[in-house]
Amino acid sequence: MRARGWIVGAILGLAAQPAAAWFETGEVGGRAAGVGDAFVSVADDASAVYWNPAGLVQLPRHEGLLATDRAAALDGMATDFAAVSVHAPGLTFGVGWRHQGQEDAAREDALLISTAHTFVRRSLGAFIAGGATLELLRVGLDTSGFESVPGLRDSDYGAAATLGLLLQPIPNVTAGAVMRHLGQPTFDLIEGGTRTRLDAEVEWGVSLRWREDARVHVSHLHTSGGRTATRVGAELRVGGALRVRAGAASDAVGGGIGVALGAWELDWAYRVHDALGATARVGLRRGFGHVRDAVGTTYDDF
């Protein structure tokens, strides 16, 4: 209860200032965490609804994904994510839900509705794809015990959009770019307080498949609030079922593994973050339906 009081009190203290930052960290997916979240030019699982919706065209089958993130030093703090992607003639659709919250204190929820299409497809694997995501956002606060605070509300809502681009100009090289939170909704849990604007983000990245079983990734993020981050990551397939990953950014370092378990794929990552300390992220994916001729799956020997 004391921890909850500190958290709610901090939110109330910041609610009248533009210092609070809703949805400041939204990274999802166990595989992305393993490569240091340098995932904007990869985005080849259902978590693409967040990272880069254009990447949904790369999935060879429909796919479902579940992931969770825990910070060891923050008891009761959790980030959970679920997504599903399905293919239709000419389009791919995805739906995702992300929840982040401190137990019995505050929470953030995002419903992500995505679509993607391959606009250009050429020989040797070259392609250009685009995608878009509608973000329906909610912030909430457990106000029990704080009913006497004037104007305090238990929730606020907003909407934003994300646009993504993914292209492979030459074999083994994929580039991606995304603009997130367009529209920059504002949130306020105290009536008449200063509304806190959600920062827009621009991220771009490049992925190089330098061997058939190995890839390296780099990305750069810039937000309208001035935050920047450069991320690098690498992954290596060992045998047919194991993948080993490592990644780093200006504020975090970590690594992880991926294991194929029949039709399932388990992704686990461990990171040490400047602000959050040690965190572990686990993701479970499963493809279903018939295999389609997806883009982005080719490899050419140098």
PDB file of C-alpha atoms in Angstrom:
ATOM      1  CA  MET A   1       0.000   0.000   0.000  1.00  0.00           C
ATOM      2  CA  ARG A   2       2.878   2.361   0.760  1.00  0.00           C
ATOM      3  CA  ALA A   3       4.389   1.743  -2.685  1.00  0.00           C
ATOM      4  CA  ARG A   4       1.016   2.408  -4.273  1.00  0.00           C
ATOM      5  CA  GLY A   5       0.736   5.679  -2.331  1.00  0.00           C
ATOM      6  CA  TRP A   6       4.133   6.835  -3.549  1.00  0.00           C
ATOM      7  CA  ILE A   7       3.255   6.025  -7.180  1.00  0.00           C
ATOM      8  CA  VAL A   8      -0.145   7.697  -7.106  1.00  0.00           C
ATOM      9  CA  GLY A   9       1.292  10.675  -5.261  1.00  0.00           C
ATOM     10  CA  ALA A  10       4.027  11.070  -7.850  1.00  0.00           C
ATOM     11  CA  ILE A  11       1.468  10.967 -10.659  1.00  0.00           C
ATOM     12  CA  LEU A  12      -0.656  13.595  -8.941  1.00  0.00           C
ATOM     13  CA  GLY A  13       2.399  15.780  -8.416  1.00  0.00           C
ATOM     14  CA  LEU A  14       3.305  15.553 -12.088  1.00  0.00           C
ATOM     15  CA  ALA A  15      -0.223  15.865 -13.435  1.00  0.00           C
ATOM     16  CA  ALA A  16      -0.106  19.649 -13.275  1.00  0.00           C
ATOM     17  CA  GLN A  17       3.184  19.752 -15.207  1.00  0.00           C
ATOM     18  CA  PRO A  18       4.255  18.634 -18.690  1.00  0.00           C
ATOM     19  CA  ALA A  19       6.890  16.367 -17.122  1.00  0.00           C
ATOM     20  CA  ALA A  20       4.884  13.152 -16.966  1.00  0.00           C
ATOM     21  CA  ALA A  21       5.430  10.879 -19.949  1.00  0.00           C
ATOM     22  CA  TRP A  22       2.648   8.452 -20.814  1.00  0.00           C
ATOM     23  CA  PHE A  23       3.579   5.541 -23.106  1.00  0.00           C
ATOM     24  CA  GLU A  24       7.219   6.654 -23.049  1.00  0.00           C
ATOM     25  CA  THR A  25       8.408   3.053 -23.323  1.00  0.00           C
ATOM     26  CA  GLY A  26       6.374   0.801 -25.570  1.00  0.00           C
ATOM     27  CA  GLU A  27       8.840  -1.839 -26.776  1.00  0.00           C
ATOM     28  CA  VAL A  28       7.322  -5.317 -27.017  1.00  0.00           C
ATOM     29  CA  GLY A  29       8.256  -8.858 -28.029  1.00  0.00           C
ATOM     30  CA  GLY A  30      10.892 -11.275 -26.744  1.00  0.00           C
ATOM     31  CA  ARG A  31      12.818 -11.449 -30.007  1.00  0.00           C
ATOM     32  CA  ALA A  32      13.068  -7.658 -30.302  1.00  0.00           C
ATOM     33  CA  ALA A  33      14.439  -7.382 -26.751  1.00  0.00           C
ATOM     34  CA  GLY A  34      17.116  -9.957 -27.533  1.00  0.00           C
ATOM     35  CA  VAL A  35      18.558  -7.777 -30.304  1.00  0.00           C
ATOM     36  CA  GLY A  36      18.463  -4.588 -28.239  1.00  0.00           C
ATOM     37  CA  ASP A  37      15.101  -3.500 -29.730  1.00  0.00           C
ATOM     38  CA  ALA A  38      16.847  -2.775 -33.057  1.00  0.00           C
ATOM     39  CA  PHE A  39      13.769  -4.235 -34.724  1.00  0.00           C
ATOM     40  CA  VAL A  40      12.279  -1.595 -37.019  1.00  0.00           C
ATOM     41  CA  SER A  41      13.958  -3.091 -40.114  1.00  0.00           C
ATOM     42  CA  VAL A  42      13.225  -6.687 -39.014  1.00  0.00           C
ATOM     43  CA  ALA A  43       9.571  -6.649 -37.867  1.00  0.00           C
ATOM     44  CA  ASP A  44       8.872 -10.171 -39.150  1.00  0.00           C
ATOM     45  CA  ASP A  45       6.534 -11.419 -36.435  1.00  0.00           C
ATOM     46  CA  ALA A  46       3.163 -10.243 -35.096  1.00  0.00           C
ATOM     47  CA  SER A  47       4.834  -7.592 -32.905  1.00  0.00           C
ATOM     48  CA  ALA A  48       5.211  -5.607 -36.150  1.00  0.00           C
ATOM     49  CA  VAL A  49       1.888  -3.972 -35.250  1.00  0.00           C
ATOM     50  CA  TYR A  50       4.007  -1.876 -32.866  1.00  0.00           C
ATOM     51  CA  TRP A  51       7.510  -1.892 -34.388  1.00  0.00           C
ATOM     52  CA  ASN A  52       6.691  -1.363 -38.064  1.00  0.00           C
ATOM     53  CA  PRO A  53       3.299  -2.398 -39.475  1.00  0.00           C
ATOM     54  CA  ALA A  54       4.768  -2.763 -42.967  1.00  0.00           C
ATOM     55  CA  GLY A  55       6.668  -5.796 -41.684  1.00  0.00           C
ATOM     56  CA  LEU A  56       3.454  -7.815 -41.406  1.00  0.00           C
ATOM     57  CA  VAL A  57       3.763  -8.709 -45.116  1.00  0.00           C
ATOM     58  CA  GLN A  58       6.831 -10.834 -44.272  1.00  0.00           C
ATOM     59  CA  LEU A  59       4.990 -13.397 -42.148  1.00  0.00           C
ATOM     60  CA  PRO A  60       4.689 -16.686 -44.087  1.00  0.00           C
ATOM     61  CA  ARG A  61       1.561 -17.714 -42.125  1.00  0.00           C
ATOM     62  CA  HIS A  62      -1.061 -16.230 -39.870  1.00  0.00           C
ATOM     63  CA  GLU A  63       0.509 -15.784 -36.436  1.00  0.00           C
ATOM     64  CA  GLY A  64      -0.384 -15.323 -32.785  1.00  0.00           C
ATOM     65  CA  LEU A  65       2.018 -13.872 -30.215  1.00  0.00           C
ATOM     66  CA  LEU A  66       2.027 -13.475 -26.426  1.00  0.00           C
ATOM     67  CA  ALA A  67       4.752 -11.639 -24.500  1.00  0.00           C
ATOM     68  CA  THR A  68       5.402 -10.334 -21.007  1.00  0.00           C
ATOM     69  CA  ASP A  69       8.078  -8.097 -19.490  1.00  0.00           C
ATOM     70  CA  ARG A  70       9.067  -7.920 -15.807  1.00  0.00           C
ATOM     71  CA  ALA A  71      11.428  -5.499 -14.033  1.00  0.00           C
ATOM     72  CA  ALA A  72      13.172  -7.176 -11.096  1.00  0.00           C
ATOM     73  CA  ALA A  73      13.528  -3.970  -9.057  1.00  0.00           C
ATOM     74  CA  LEU A  74       9.907  -2.791  -9.504  1.00  0.00           C
ATOM     75  CA  ASP A  75       7.573  -5.136  -7.672  1.00  0.00           C
ATOM     76  CA  GLY A  76       4.166  -5.297  -9.337  1.00  0.00           C
ATOM     77  CA  MET A  77       5.294  -3.493 -12.498  1.00  0.00           C
ATOM     78  CA  ALA A  78       4.475  -5.473 -15.645  1.00  0.00           C
ATOM     79  CA  THR A  79       4.162  -5.060 -19.397  1.00  0.00           C
ATOM     80  CA  ASP A  80       1.995  -7.592 -21.242  1.00  0.00           C
ATOM     81  CA  PHE A  81       1.405  -7.834 -24.978  1.00  0.00           C
ATOM     82  CA  ALA A  82      -0.729  -9.956 -27.284  1.00  0.00           C
ATOM     83  CA  ALA A  83      -1.065  -9.778 -31.062  1.00  0.00           C
ATOM     84  CA  VAL A  84      -2.451 -11.726 -33.987  1.00  0.00           C
ATOM     85  CA  SER A  85      -1.775 -11.292 -37.700  1.00  0.00           C
ATOM     86  CA  VAL A  86      -3.846 -12.716 -40.556  1.00  0.00           C
ATOM     87  CA  HIS A  87      -3.427 -12.581 -44.333  1.00  0.00           C
ATOM     88  CA  ALA A  88      -6.098 -11.728 -46.871  1.00  0.00           C
ATOM     89  CA  PRO A  89      -5.798 -11.338 -50.667  1.00  0.00           C
ATOM     90  CA  GLY A  90      -3.633  -8.245 -51.221  1.00  0.00           C
ATOM     91  CA  LEU A  91      -3.550  -7.174 -47.559  1.00  0.00           C
ATOM     92  CA  THR A  92      -2.300  -8.330 -44.180  1.00  0.00           C
ATOM     93  CA  PHE A  93      -4.088  -7.353 -40.979  1.00  0.00           C
ATOM     94  CA  GLY A  94      -2.908  -7.286 -37.397  1.00  0.00           C
ATOM     95  CA  VAL A  95      -4.408  -6.516 -34.009  1.00  0.00           C
ATOM     96  CA  GLY A  96      -2.410  -6.024 -30.836  1.00  0.00           C
ATOM     97  CA  TRP A  97      -3.032  -5.103 -27.213  1.00  0.00           C
ATOM     98  CA  ARG A  98      -0.378  -3.754 -24.862  1.00  0.00           C
ATOM     99  CA  HIS A  99      -0.846  -3.244 -21.132  1.00  0.00           C
ATOM    100  CA  GLN A 100       1.686  -1.642 -18.816  1.00  0.00           C
ATOM    101  CA  GLY A 101       0.931  -0.956 -15.197  1.00  0.00           C
ATOM    102  CA  GLN A 102       1.850  -0.902 -11.567  1.00  0.00           C
ATOM    103  CA  GLU A 103      -0.441  -3.214  -9.605  1.00  0.00           C
ATOM    104  CA  ASP A 104      -3.260  -1.335  -7.837  1.00  0.00           C
ATOM    105  CA  ALA A 105      -1.866   2.045  -8.909  1.00  0.00           C
ATOM    106  CA  ALA A 106      -1.583   3.152 -12.551  1.00  0.00           C
ATOM    107  CA  ARG A 107      -1.958   1.568 -15.977  1.00  0.00           C
ATOM    108  CA  GLU A 108      -1.602   2.263 -19.675  1.00  0.00           C
ATOM    109  CA  ASP A 109      -3.474   0.321 -22.368  1.00  0.00           C
ATOM    110  CA  ALA A 110      -3.048   0.483 -26.124  1.00  0.00           C
ATOM    111  CA  LEU A 111      -5.177  -1.257 -28.753  1.00  0.00           C
ATOM    112  CA  LEU A 112      -3.301  -1.436 -32.075  1.00  0.00           C
ATOM    113  CA  ILE A 113      -5.152  -2.122 -35.343  1.00  0.00           C
ATOM    114  CA  SER A 114      -2.862  -2.541 -38.365  1.00  0.00           C
ATOM    115  CA  THR A 115      -2.875  -3.226 -42.079  1.00  0.00           C
ATOM    116  CA  ALA A 116      -0.019  -3.722 -44.562  1.00  0.00           C
ATOM    117  CA  HIS A 117       0.419  -4.150 -48.310  1.00  0.00           C
ATOM    118  CA  THR A 118       3.286  -4.992 -50.679  1.00  0.00           C
ATOM    119  CA  PHE A 119       3.355  -2.263 -53.327  1.00  0.00           C
ATOM    120  CA  VAL A 120       6.372  -3.437 -55.351  1.00  0.00           C
ATOM    121  CA  ARG A 121       7.847  -6.915 -55.733  1.00  0.00           C
ATOM    122  CA  ARG A 122      10.726  -7.723 -58.068  1.00  0.00           C
ATOM    123  CA  SER A 123      13.108 -10.573 -58.777  1.00  0.00           C
ATOM    124  CA  LEU A 124      15.938 -11.498 -56.365  1.00  0.00           C
ATOM    125  CA  GLY A 125      13.681 -10.657 -53.425  1.00  0.00           C
ATOM    126  CA  ALA A 126      13.433  -6.876 -53.890  1.00  0.00           C
ATOM    127  CA  PHE A 127      10.211  -5.365 -52.526  1.00  0.00           C
ATOM    128  CA  ILE A 128       8.604  -2.238 -51.076  1.00  0.00           C
ATOM    129  CA  ALA A 129       5.826  -2.511 -48.477  1.00  0.00           C
ATOM    130  CA  GLY A 130       3.862  -0.008 -46.451  1.00  0.00           C
ATOM    131  CA  GLY A 131       1.678  -0.270 -43.386  1.00  0.00           C
ATOM    132  CA  ALA A 132      -0.412   1.749 -40.958  1.00  0.00           C
ATOM    133  CA  THR A 133      -1.594   1.296 -37.364  1.00  0.00           C
ATOM    134  CA  LEU A 134      -4.439   2.983 -35.536  1.00  0.00           C
ATOM    135  CA  GLU A 135      -3.583   3.406 -31.828  1.00  0.00           C
ATOM    136  CA  LEU A 136      -6.447   3.623 -29.329  1.00  0.00           C
ATOM    137  CA  LEU A 137      -4.932   4.639 -25.989  1.00  0.00           C
ATOM    138  CA  ARG A 138      -6.098   4.754 -22.383  1.00  0.00           C
ATOM    139  CA  VAL A 139      -4.333   5.840 -19.206  1.00  0.00           C
ATOM    140  CA  GLY A 140      -5.821   4.953 -15.855  1.00  0.00           C
ATOM    141  CA  LEU A 141      -5.337   5.444 -12.129  1.00  0.00           C
ATOM    142  CA  ASP A 142      -6.636   3.545  -9.109  1.00  0.00           C
ATOM    143  CA  THR A 143      -8.212   6.447  -7.226  1.00  0.00           C
ATOM    144  CA  SER A 144      -9.434   4.482  -4.190  1.00  0.00           C
ATOM    145  CA  GLY A 145      -8.280   6.366  -1.098  1.00  0.00           C
ATOM    146  CA  PHE A 146      -7.792   9.576  -3.093  1.00  0.00           C
ATOM    147  CA  GLU A 147     -11.446  10.498  -3.658  1.00  0.00           C
ATOM    148  CA  SER A 148     -10.967  13.789  -1.831  1.00  0.00           C
ATOM    149  CA  VAL A 149      -8.521  15.118  -4.440  1.00  0.00           C
ATOM    150  CA  PRO A 150     -10.460  17.786  -6.407  1.00  0.00           C
ATOM    151  CA  GLY A 151     -10.962  17.014 -10.085  1.00  0.00           C
ATOM    152  CA  LEU A 152      -9.159  13.653  -9.967  1.00  0.00           C
ATOM    153  CA  ARG A 153     -10.267  11.259 -12.725  1.00  0.00           C
ATOM    154  CA  ASP A 154      -9.594   7.550 -12.998  1.00  0.00           C
ATOM    155  CA  SER A 155      -8.953   7.485 -16.786  1.00  0.00           C
ATOM    156  CA  ASP A 156      -8.371   9.461 -19.958  1.00  0.00           C
ATOM    157  CA  TYR A 157      -8.363   8.441 -23.617  1.00  0.00           C
ATOM    158  CA  GLY A 158      -6.611   9.352 -26.857  1.00  0.00           C
ATOM    159  CA  ALA A 159      -5.949   8.146 -30.399  1.00  0.00           C
ATOM    160  CA  ALA A 160      -2.903   8.281 -32.661  1.00  0.00           C
ATOM    161  CA  ALA A 161      -1.540   6.699 -35.833  1.00  0.00           C
ATOM    162  CA  THR A 162       1.650   4.976 -36.954  1.00  0.00           C
ATOM    163  CA  LEU A 163       2.946   4.773 -40.539  1.00  0.00           C
ATOM    164  CA  GLY A 164       5.643   2.332 -41.581  1.00  0.00           C
ATOM    165  CA  LEU A 165       7.772   1.531 -44.631  1.00  0.00           C
ATOM    166  CA  LEU A 166       9.885  -1.555 -45.302  1.00  0.00           C
ATOM    167  CA  LEU A 167      11.989  -2.245 -48.372  1.00  0.00           C
ATOM    168  CA  GLN A 168      14.630  -4.609 -49.620  1.00  0.00           C
ATOM    169  CA  PRO A 169      16.548  -2.868 -52.429  1.00  0.00           C
ATOM    170  CA  ILE A 170      19.162  -5.607 -52.874  1.00  0.00           C
ATOM    171  CA  PRO A 171      19.424  -9.175 -51.604  1.00  0.00           C
ATOM    172  CA  ASN A 172      20.245  -9.575 -47.895  1.00  0.00           C
ATOM    173  CA  VAL A 173      19.677  -5.891 -47.026  1.00  0.00           C
ATOM    174  CA  THR A 174      16.404  -4.635 -45.552  1.00  0.00           C
ATOM    175  CA  ALA A 175      15.651  -1.041 -44.535  1.00  0.00           C
ATOM    176  CA  GLY A 176      12.731   0.163 -42.450  1.00  0.00           C
ATOM    177  CA  ALA A 177      11.335   3.486 -41.238  1.00  0.00           C
ATOM    178  CA  VAL A 178       8.370   4.324 -39.050  1.00  0.00           C
ATOM    179  CA  MET A 179       6.578   7.376 -37.648  1.00  0.00           C
ATOM    180  CA  ARG A 180       4.739   6.568 -34.411  1.00  0.00           C
ATOM    181  CA  HIS A 181       2.090   8.401 -32.378  1.00  0.00           C
ATOM    182  CA  LEU A 182       1.116  10.808 -35.160  1.00  0.00           C
ATOM    183  CA  GLY A 183      -1.518  13.177 -33.850  1.00  0.00           C
ATOM    184  CA  GLN A 184       0.226  13.310 -30.462  1.00  0.00           C
ATOM    185  CA  PRO A 185      -2.802  12.926 -28.154  1.00  0.00           C
ATOM    186  CA  THR A 186      -2.734  14.553 -24.727  1.00  0.00           C
ATOM    187  CA  PHE A 187      -3.736  13.093 -21.350  1.00  0.00           C
ATOM    188  CA  ASP A 188      -4.784  14.607 -18.031  1.00  0.00           C
ATOM    189  CA  LEU A 189      -6.022  12.852 -14.881  1.00  0.00           C
ATOM    190  CA  ILE A 190      -6.760  16.056 -12.973  1.00  0.00           C
ATOM    191  CA  GLU A 191      -9.514  18.220 -14.415  1.00  0.00           C
ATOM    192  CA  GLY A 192      -8.045  21.581 -15.381  1.00  0.00           C
ATOM    193  CA  GLY A 193      -4.435  20.377 -15.063  1.00  0.00           C
ATOM    194  CA  THR A 194      -1.769  20.720 -17.723  1.00  0.00           C
ATOM    195  CA  ARG A 195      -2.314  18.078 -20.385  1.00  0.00           C
ATOM    196  CA  THR A 196       0.655  15.836 -21.125  1.00  0.00           C
ATOM    197  CA  ARG A 197       1.346  15.298 -24.825  1.00  0.00           C
ATOM    198  CA  LEU A 198       2.478  11.927 -26.157  1.00  0.00           C
ATOM    199  CA  ASP A 199       5.730  12.420 -28.056  1.00  0.00           C
ATOM    200  CA  ALA A 200       5.806  11.514 -31.740  1.00  0.00           C
ATOM    201  CA  GLU A 201       8.630   9.163 -32.730  1.00  0.00           C
ATOM    202  CA  VAL A 202      10.652   8.679 -35.898  1.00  0.00           C
ATOM    203  CA  GLU A 203      12.766   5.540 -36.162  1.00  0.00           C
ATOM    204  CA  TRP A 204      14.746   4.099 -39.050  1.00  0.00           C
ATOM    205  CA  GLY A 205      16.999   1.084 -39.342  1.00  0.00           C
ATOM    206  CA  VAL A 206      18.917  -1.308 -41.581  1.00  0.00           C
ATOM    207  CA  SER A 207      19.306  -5.070 -41.334  1.00  0.00           C
ATOM    208  CA  LEU A 208      22.077  -7.057 -43.050  1.00  0.00           C
ATOM    209  CA  ARG A 209      21.872 -10.796 -43.537  1.00  0.00           C
ATOM    210  CA  TRP A 210      25.597 -11.396 -43.869  1.00  0.00           C
ATOM    211  CA  ARG A 211      25.212 -15.181 -43.709  1.00  0.00           C
ATOM    212  CA  GLU A 212      22.194 -17.371 -44.267  1.00  0.00           C
ATOM    213  CA  ASP A 213      22.132 -18.097 -40.541  1.00  0.00           C
ATOM    214  CA  ALA A 214      23.241 -14.677 -39.210  1.00  0.00           C
ATOM    215  CA  ARG A 215      21.895 -11.103 -39.250  1.00  0.00           C
ATOM    216  CA  VAL A 216      22.965  -7.772 -37.806  1.00  0.00           C
ATOM    217  CA  HIS A 217      20.657  -4.802 -37.183  1.00  0.00           C
ATOM    218  CA  VAL A 218      21.032  -1.113 -36.390  1.00  0.00           C
ATOM    219  CA  SER A 219      18.371   1.519 -35.772  1.00  0.00           C
ATOM    220  CA  HIS A 220      18.098   5.131 -34.629  1.00  0.00           C
ATOM    221  CA  LEU A 221      15.155   6.648 -32.735  1.00  0.00           C
ATOM    222  CA  HIS A 222      14.306  10.335 -32.308  1.00  0.00           C
ATOM    223  CA  THR A 223      11.275  11.734 -30.483  1.00  0.00           C
ATOM    224  CA  SER A 224       9.624  15.134 -30.689  1.00  0.00           C
ATOM    225  CA  GLY A 225      10.608  15.655 -27.043  1.00  0.00           C
ATOM    226  CA  GLY A 226      14.297  15.374 -27.915  1.00  0.00           C
ATOM    227  CA  ARG A 227      15.001  11.809 -26.757  1.00  0.00           C
ATOM    228  CA  THR A 228      17.317   9.822 -29.029  1.00  0.00           C
ATOM    229  CA  ALA A 229      18.542   6.243 -28.992  1.00  0.00           C
ATOM    230  CA  THR A 230      20.822   4.239 -31.254  1.00  0.00           C
ATOM    231  CA  ARG A 231      20.336   0.484 -31.071  1.00  0.00           C
ATOM    232  CA  VAL A 232      22.430  -2.379 -32.451  1.00  0.00           C
ATOM    233  CA  GLY A 233      21.780  -6.098 -32.382  1.00  0.00           C
ATOM    234  CA  ALA A 234      22.768  -9.422 -33.890  1.00  0.00           C
ATOM    235  CA  GLU A 235      21.323 -12.909 -34.074  1.00  0.00           C
ATOM    236  CA  LEU A 236      22.777 -16.268 -35.075  1.00  0.00           C
ATOM    237  CA  ARG A 237      20.936 -19.487 -35.846  1.00  0.00           C
ATOM    238  CA  VAL A 238      22.612 -22.511 -34.270  1.00  0.00           C
ATOM    239  CA  GLY A 239      21.362 -25.745 -35.779  1.00  0.00           C
ATOM    240  CA  GLY A 240      17.737 -25.835 -36.822  1.00  0.00           C
ATOM    241  CA  ALA A 241      16.033 -24.912 -33.548  1.00  0.00           C
ATOM    242  CA  LEU A 242      18.198 -22.469 -31.573  1.00  0.00           C
ATOM    243  CA  ARG A 243      18.835 -18.756 -32.115  1.00  0.00           C
ATOM    244  CA  VAL A 244      21.296 -16.732 -30.067  1.00  0.00           C
ATOM    245  CA  ARG A 245      20.899 -12.941 -29.815  1.00  0.00           C
ATOM    246  CA  ALA A 246      22.688  -9.914 -28.370  1.00  0.00           C
ATOM    247  CA  GLY A 247      21.986  -6.194 -28.447  1.00  0.00           C
ATOM    248  CA  ALA A 248      22.835  -2.831 -26.949  1.00  0.00           C
ATOM    249  CA  ALA A 249      21.590   0.745 -26.884  1.00  0.00           C
ATOM    250  CA  SER A 250      22.732   3.958 -25.259  1.00  0.00           C
ATOM    251  CA  ASP A 251      20.752   3.094 -22.103  1.00  0.00           C
ATOM    252  CA  ALA A 252      20.602  -0.734 -22.092  1.00  0.00           C
ATOM    253  CA  VAL A 253      22.498  -3.921 -22.916  1.00  0.00           C
ATOM    254  CA  GLY A 254      21.272  -7.487 -23.103  1.00  0.00           C
ATOM    255  CA  GLY A 255      20.814 -10.676 -25.029  1.00  0.00           C
ATOM    256  CA  GLY A 256      18.553 -13.652 -25.439  1.00  0.00           C
ATOM    257  CA  ILE A 257      17.732 -16.921 -27.133  1.00  0.00           C
ATOM    258  CA  GLY A 258      14.981 -18.283 -29.339  1.00  0.00           C
ATOM    259  CA  VAL A 259      13.953 -21.930 -29.395  1.00  0.00           C
ATOM    260  CA  ALA A 260      11.687 -23.620 -31.943  1.00  0.00           C
ATOM    261  CA  LEU A 261       9.372 -26.124 -30.255  1.00  0.00           C
ATOM    262  CA  GLY A 262       7.504 -27.767 -33.112  1.00  0.00           C
ATOM    263  CA  ALA A 263       4.998 -25.204 -34.362  1.00  0.00           C
ATOM    264  CA  TRP A 264       5.825 -22.899 -31.423  1.00  0.00           C
ATOM    265  CA  GLU A 265       8.714 -20.464 -30.994  1.00  0.00           C
ATOM    266  CA  LEU A 266       9.834 -19.327 -27.540  1.00  0.00           C
ATOM    267  CA  ASP A 267      11.831 -16.091 -27.253  1.00  0.00           C
ATOM    268  CA  TRP A 268      13.553 -15.066 -24.005  1.00  0.00           C
ATOM    269  CA  ALA A 269      15.662 -11.957 -23.360  1.00  0.00           C
ATOM    270  CA  TYR A 270      17.420 -10.395 -20.359  1.00  0.00           C
ATOM    271  CA  ARG A 271      18.406  -6.732 -20.286  1.00  0.00           C
ATOM    272  CA  VAL A 272      20.035  -4.298 -17.905  1.00  0.00           C
ATOM    273  CA  HIS A 273      18.507  -0.827 -18.301  1.00  0.00           C
ATOM    274  CA  ASP A 274      19.740   2.465 -16.810  1.00  0.00           C
ATOM    275  CA  ALA A 275      16.295   3.411 -15.507  1.00  0.00           C
ATOM    276  CA  LEU A 276      14.503   0.086 -15.024  1.00  0.00           C
ATOM    277  CA  GLY A 277      17.419  -2.073 -13.897  1.00  0.00           C
ATOM    278  CA  ALA A 278      17.326  -5.761 -14.810  1.00  0.00           C
ATOM    279  CA  THR A 279      14.320  -6.845 -16.881  1.00  0.00           C
ATOM    280  CA  ALA A 280      13.317 -10.157 -18.423  1.00  0.00           C
ATOM    281  CA  ARG A 281      11.037 -10.440 -21.446  1.00  0.00           C
ATOM    282  CA  VAL A 282       9.471 -13.672 -22.686  1.00  0.00           C
ATOM    283  CA  GLY A 283       7.528 -14.155 -25.896  1.00  0.00           C
ATOM    284  CA  LEU A 284       5.690 -17.145 -27.360  1.00  0.00           C
ATOM    285  CA  ARG A 285       4.734 -17.285 -31.050  1.00  0.00           C
ATOM    286  CA  ARG A 286       2.837 -19.734 -33.202  1.00  0.00           C
ATOM    287  CA  GLY A 287       2.069 -19.709 -36.897  1.00  0.00           C
ATOM    288  CA  PHE A 288      -1.140 -21.232 -38.201  1.00  0.00           C
ATOM    289  CA  GLY A 289      -2.905 -21.669 -41.541  1.00  0.00           C
ATOM    290  CA  HIS A 290      -1.321 -22.460 -44.882  1.00  0.00           C
ATOM    291  CA  VAL A 291       2.162 -21.239 -45.830  1.00  0.00           C
ATOM    292  CA  ARG A 292       2.097 -18.343 -48.304  1.00  0.00           C
ATOM    293  CA  ASP A 293       4.737 -16.904 -50.642  1.00  0.00           C
ATOM    294  CA  ALA A 294       5.817 -14.063 -48.338  1.00  0.00           C
ATOM    295  CA  VAL A 295       8.351 -11.366 -49.189  1.00  0.00           C
ATOM    296  CA  GLY A 296      11.630 -10.880 -47.329  1.00  0.00           C
ATOM    297  CA  THR A 297      12.509 -14.567 -47.061  1.00  0.00           C
ATOM    298  CA  THR A 298      15.215 -14.815 -49.743  1.00  0.00           C
ATOM    299  CA  TYR A 299      18.985 -15.058 -49.238  1.00  0.00           C
ATOM    300  CA  ASP A 300      21.732 -14.665 -51.830  1.00  0.00           C
ATOM    301  CA  ASP A 301      25.359 -15.743 -51.315  1.00  0.00           C
ATOM    302  CA  PHE A 302      27.817 -12.883 -51.512  1.00  0.00           C
TER     303      PHE A 302
END
